[in-house]
Short mmCIF file of N, CA and C in Angstrom, two decimals:
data_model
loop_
_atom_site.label_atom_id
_atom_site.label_comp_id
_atom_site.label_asym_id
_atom_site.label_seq_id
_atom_site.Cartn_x
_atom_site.Cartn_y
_atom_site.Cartn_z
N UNK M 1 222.19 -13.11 345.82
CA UNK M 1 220.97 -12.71 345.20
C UNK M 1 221.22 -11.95 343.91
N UNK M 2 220.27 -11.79 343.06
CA UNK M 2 220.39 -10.51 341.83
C UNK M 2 219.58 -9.21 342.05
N UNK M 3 220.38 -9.08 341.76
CA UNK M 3 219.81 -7.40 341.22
C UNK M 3 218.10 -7.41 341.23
N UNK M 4 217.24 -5.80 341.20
CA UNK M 4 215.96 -5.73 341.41
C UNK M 4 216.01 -6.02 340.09
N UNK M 5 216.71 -5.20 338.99
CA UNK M 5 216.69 -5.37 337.85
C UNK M 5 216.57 -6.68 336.80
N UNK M 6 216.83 -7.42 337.21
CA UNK M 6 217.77 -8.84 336.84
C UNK M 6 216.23 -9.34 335.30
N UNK M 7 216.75 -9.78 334.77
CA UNK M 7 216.00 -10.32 333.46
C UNK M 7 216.35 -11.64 333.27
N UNK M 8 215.41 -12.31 332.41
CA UNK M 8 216.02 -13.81 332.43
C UNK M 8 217.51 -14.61 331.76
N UNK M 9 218.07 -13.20 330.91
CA UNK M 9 219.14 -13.24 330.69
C UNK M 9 219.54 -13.43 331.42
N UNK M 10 220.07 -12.49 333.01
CA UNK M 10 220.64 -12.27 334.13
C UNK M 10 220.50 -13.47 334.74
N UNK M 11 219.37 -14.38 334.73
CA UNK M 11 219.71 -15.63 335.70
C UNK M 11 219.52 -16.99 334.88
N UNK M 12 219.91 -16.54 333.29
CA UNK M 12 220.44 -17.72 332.93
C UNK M 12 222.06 -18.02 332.53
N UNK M 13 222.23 -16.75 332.88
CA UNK M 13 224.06 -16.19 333.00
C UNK M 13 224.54 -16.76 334.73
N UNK M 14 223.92 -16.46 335.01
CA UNK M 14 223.65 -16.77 336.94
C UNK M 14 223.88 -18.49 336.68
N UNK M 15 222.84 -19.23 336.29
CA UNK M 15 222.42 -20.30 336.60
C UNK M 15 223.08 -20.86 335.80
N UNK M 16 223.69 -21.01 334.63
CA UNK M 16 224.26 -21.75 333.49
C UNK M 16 225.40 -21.19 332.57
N UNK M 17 226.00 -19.95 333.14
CA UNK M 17 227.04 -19.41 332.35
C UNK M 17 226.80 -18.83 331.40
N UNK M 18 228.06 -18.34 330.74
CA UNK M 18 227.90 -17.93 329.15
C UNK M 18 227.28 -18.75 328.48
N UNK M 19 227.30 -19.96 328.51
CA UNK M 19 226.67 -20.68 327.02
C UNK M 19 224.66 -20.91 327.46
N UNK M 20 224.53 -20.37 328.86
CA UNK M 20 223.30 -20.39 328.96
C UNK M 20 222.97 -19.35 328.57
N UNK M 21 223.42 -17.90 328.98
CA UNK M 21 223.12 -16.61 328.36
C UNK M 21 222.72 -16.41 326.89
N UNK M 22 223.80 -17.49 326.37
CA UNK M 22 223.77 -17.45 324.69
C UNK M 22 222.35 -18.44 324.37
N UNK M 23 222.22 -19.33 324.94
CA UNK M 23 220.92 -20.60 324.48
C UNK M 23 219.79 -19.50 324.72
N UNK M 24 219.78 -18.82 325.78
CA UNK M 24 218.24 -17.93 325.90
C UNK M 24 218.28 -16.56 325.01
N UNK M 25 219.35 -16.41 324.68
CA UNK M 25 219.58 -15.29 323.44
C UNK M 25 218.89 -16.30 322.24
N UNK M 26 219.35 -17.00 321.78
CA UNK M 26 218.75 -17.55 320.91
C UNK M 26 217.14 -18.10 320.93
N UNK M 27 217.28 -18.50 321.87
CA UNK M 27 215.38 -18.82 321.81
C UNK M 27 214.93 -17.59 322.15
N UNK M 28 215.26 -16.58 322.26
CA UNK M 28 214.72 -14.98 321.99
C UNK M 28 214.30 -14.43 320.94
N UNK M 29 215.16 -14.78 320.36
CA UNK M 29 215.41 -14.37 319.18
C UNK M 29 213.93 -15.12 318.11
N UNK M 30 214.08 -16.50 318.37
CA UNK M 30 213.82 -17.16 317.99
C UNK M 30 212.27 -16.99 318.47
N UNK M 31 211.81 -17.06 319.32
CA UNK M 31 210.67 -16.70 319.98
C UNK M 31 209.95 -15.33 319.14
N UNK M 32 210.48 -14.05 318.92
CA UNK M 32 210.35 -12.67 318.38
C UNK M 32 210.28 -12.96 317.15
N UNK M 33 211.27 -13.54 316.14
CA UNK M 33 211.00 -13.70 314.90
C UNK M 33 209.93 -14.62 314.58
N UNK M 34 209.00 -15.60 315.63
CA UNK M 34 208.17 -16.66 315.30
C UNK M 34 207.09 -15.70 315.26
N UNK M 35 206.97 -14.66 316.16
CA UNK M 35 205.74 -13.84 316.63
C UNK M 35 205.92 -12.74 315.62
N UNK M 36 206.37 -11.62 315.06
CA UNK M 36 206.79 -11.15 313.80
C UNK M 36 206.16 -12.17 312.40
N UNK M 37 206.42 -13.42 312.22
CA UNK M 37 205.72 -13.92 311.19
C UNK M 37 204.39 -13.95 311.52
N UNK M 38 204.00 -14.47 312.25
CA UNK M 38 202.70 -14.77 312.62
C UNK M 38 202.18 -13.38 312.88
N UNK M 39 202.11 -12.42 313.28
CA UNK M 39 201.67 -10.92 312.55
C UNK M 39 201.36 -10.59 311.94
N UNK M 40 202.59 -10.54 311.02
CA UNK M 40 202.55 -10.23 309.48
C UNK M 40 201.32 -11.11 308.99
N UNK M 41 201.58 -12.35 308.80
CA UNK M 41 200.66 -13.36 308.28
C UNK M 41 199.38 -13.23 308.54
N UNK M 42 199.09 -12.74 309.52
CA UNK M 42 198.00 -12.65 310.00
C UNK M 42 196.80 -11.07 309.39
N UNK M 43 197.88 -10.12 309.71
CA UNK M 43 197.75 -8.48 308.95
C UNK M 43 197.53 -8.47 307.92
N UNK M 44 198.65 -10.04 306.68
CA UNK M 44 198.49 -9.84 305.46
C UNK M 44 197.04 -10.53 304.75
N UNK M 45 196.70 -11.43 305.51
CA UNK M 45 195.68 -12.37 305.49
C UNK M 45 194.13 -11.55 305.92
N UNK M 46 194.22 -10.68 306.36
CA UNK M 46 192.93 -9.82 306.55
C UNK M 46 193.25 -8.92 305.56
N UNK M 47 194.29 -8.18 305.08
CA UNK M 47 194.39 -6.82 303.87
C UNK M 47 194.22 -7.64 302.40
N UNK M 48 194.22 -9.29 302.22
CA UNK M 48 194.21 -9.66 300.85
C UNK M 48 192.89 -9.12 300.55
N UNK M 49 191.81 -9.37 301.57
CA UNK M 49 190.54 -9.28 300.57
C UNK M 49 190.20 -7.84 300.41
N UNK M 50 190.63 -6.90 301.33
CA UNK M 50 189.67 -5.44 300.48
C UNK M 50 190.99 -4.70 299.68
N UNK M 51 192.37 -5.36 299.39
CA UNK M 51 192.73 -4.62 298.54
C UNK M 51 192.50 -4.57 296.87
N UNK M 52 192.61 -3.96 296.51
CA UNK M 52 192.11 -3.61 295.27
C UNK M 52 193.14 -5.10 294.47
N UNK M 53 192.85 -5.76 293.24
CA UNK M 53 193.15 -6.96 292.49
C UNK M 53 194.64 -6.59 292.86
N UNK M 54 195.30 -5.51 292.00
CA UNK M 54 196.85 -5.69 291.87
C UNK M 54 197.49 -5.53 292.99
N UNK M 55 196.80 -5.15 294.14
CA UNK M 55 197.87 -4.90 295.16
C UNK M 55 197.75 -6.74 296.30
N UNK M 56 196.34 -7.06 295.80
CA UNK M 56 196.01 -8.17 297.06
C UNK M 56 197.10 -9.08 296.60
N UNK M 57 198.16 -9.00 295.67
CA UNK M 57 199.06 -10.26 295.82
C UNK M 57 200.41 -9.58 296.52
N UNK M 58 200.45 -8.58 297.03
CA UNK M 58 201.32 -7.63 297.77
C UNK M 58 201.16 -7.73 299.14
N UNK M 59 200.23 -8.44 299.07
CA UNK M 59 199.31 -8.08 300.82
C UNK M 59 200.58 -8.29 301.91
N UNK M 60 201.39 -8.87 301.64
CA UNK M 60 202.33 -9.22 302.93
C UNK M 60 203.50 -8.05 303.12
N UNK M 61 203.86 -7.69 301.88
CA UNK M 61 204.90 -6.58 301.51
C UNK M 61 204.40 -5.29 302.29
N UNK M 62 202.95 -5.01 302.16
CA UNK M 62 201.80 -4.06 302.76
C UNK M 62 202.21 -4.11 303.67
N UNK M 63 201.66 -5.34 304.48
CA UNK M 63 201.22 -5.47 306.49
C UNK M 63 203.14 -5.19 306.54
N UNK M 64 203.93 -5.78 305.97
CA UNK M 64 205.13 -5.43 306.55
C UNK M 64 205.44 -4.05 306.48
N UNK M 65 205.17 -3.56 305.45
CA UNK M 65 204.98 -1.33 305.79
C UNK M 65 204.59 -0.91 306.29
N UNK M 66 203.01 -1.65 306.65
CA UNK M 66 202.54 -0.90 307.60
C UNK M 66 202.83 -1.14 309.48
N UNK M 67 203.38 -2.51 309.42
CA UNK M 67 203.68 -3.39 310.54
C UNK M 67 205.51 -2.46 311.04
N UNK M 68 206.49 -2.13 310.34
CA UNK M 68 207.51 -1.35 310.48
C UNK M 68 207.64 -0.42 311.55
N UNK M 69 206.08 1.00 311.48
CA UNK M 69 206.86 2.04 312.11
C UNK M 69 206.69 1.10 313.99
N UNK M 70 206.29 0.50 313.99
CA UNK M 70 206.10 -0.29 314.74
C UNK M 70 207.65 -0.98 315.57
N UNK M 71 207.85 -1.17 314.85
CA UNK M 71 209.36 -2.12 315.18
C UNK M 71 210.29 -0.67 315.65
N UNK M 72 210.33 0.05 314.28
CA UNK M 72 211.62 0.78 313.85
C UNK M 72 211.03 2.48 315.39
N UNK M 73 209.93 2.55 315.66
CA UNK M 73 209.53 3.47 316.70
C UNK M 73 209.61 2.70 317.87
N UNK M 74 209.52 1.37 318.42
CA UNK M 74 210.07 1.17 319.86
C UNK M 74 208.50 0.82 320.55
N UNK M 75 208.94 0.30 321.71
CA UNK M 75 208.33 0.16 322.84
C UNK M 75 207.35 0.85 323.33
N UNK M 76 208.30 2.14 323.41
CA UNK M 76 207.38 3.58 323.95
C UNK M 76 206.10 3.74 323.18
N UNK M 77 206.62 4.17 321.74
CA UNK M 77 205.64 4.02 320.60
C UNK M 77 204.46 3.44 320.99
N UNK M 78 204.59 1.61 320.58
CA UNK M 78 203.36 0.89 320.81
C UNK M 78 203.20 1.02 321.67
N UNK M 79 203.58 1.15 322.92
CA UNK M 79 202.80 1.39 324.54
C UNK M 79 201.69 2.14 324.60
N UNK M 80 202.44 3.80 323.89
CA UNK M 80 201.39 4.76 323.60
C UNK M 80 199.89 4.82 322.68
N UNK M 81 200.54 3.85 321.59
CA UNK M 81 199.04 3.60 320.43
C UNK M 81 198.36 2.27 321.22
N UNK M 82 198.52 1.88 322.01
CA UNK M 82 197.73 0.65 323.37
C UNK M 82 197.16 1.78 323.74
N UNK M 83 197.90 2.34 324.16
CA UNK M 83 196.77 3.22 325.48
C UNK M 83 195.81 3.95 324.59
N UNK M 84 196.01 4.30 323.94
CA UNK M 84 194.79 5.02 322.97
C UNK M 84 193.86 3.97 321.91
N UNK M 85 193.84 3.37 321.99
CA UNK M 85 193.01 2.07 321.16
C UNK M 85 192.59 1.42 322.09
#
């Protein structure tokens, strides 16, 4: 059996070895960076219209500053600004 702990890493290391561990590392990865664009894109695509002319061609540079403390503060972080919103 695995661990209580076990993640899908853990039973694709289990089930398929190292080179399975590594294939679901990558579609992780791959998965997170698809959802990260589509964010952004999305954040920057609502801030084009009320920013003021010179900044609305910035709009993505924006949602990514403002989209950051996000990443760079963790889990805990957004958990906490969920529970309060």
């Amino acid at each position: 059996g695995l661990k209580e702990d076990a993640n899908l890493l853990t039973l694709a290391d289990k089930a398929f070895g190292r080179t399975g561990r590594m294939v679901t590392w990558a579609l992780y990865l791959f998965l997170f960076f698809s959802l990260m664009v589509a964010y952004l894109s999305g954040l920057a695509s609502f801030l084009e219209p009320i920013l003021p002319e010179p900044f609305n061609y910035s709009s993505t540079l924006i949602a990514a500053l403002l989209f950051a403390p996000f990443l760079i503060l963790g889990v805990r972080f957004s958990s906490t600004v969920n529970v309060y919103m």
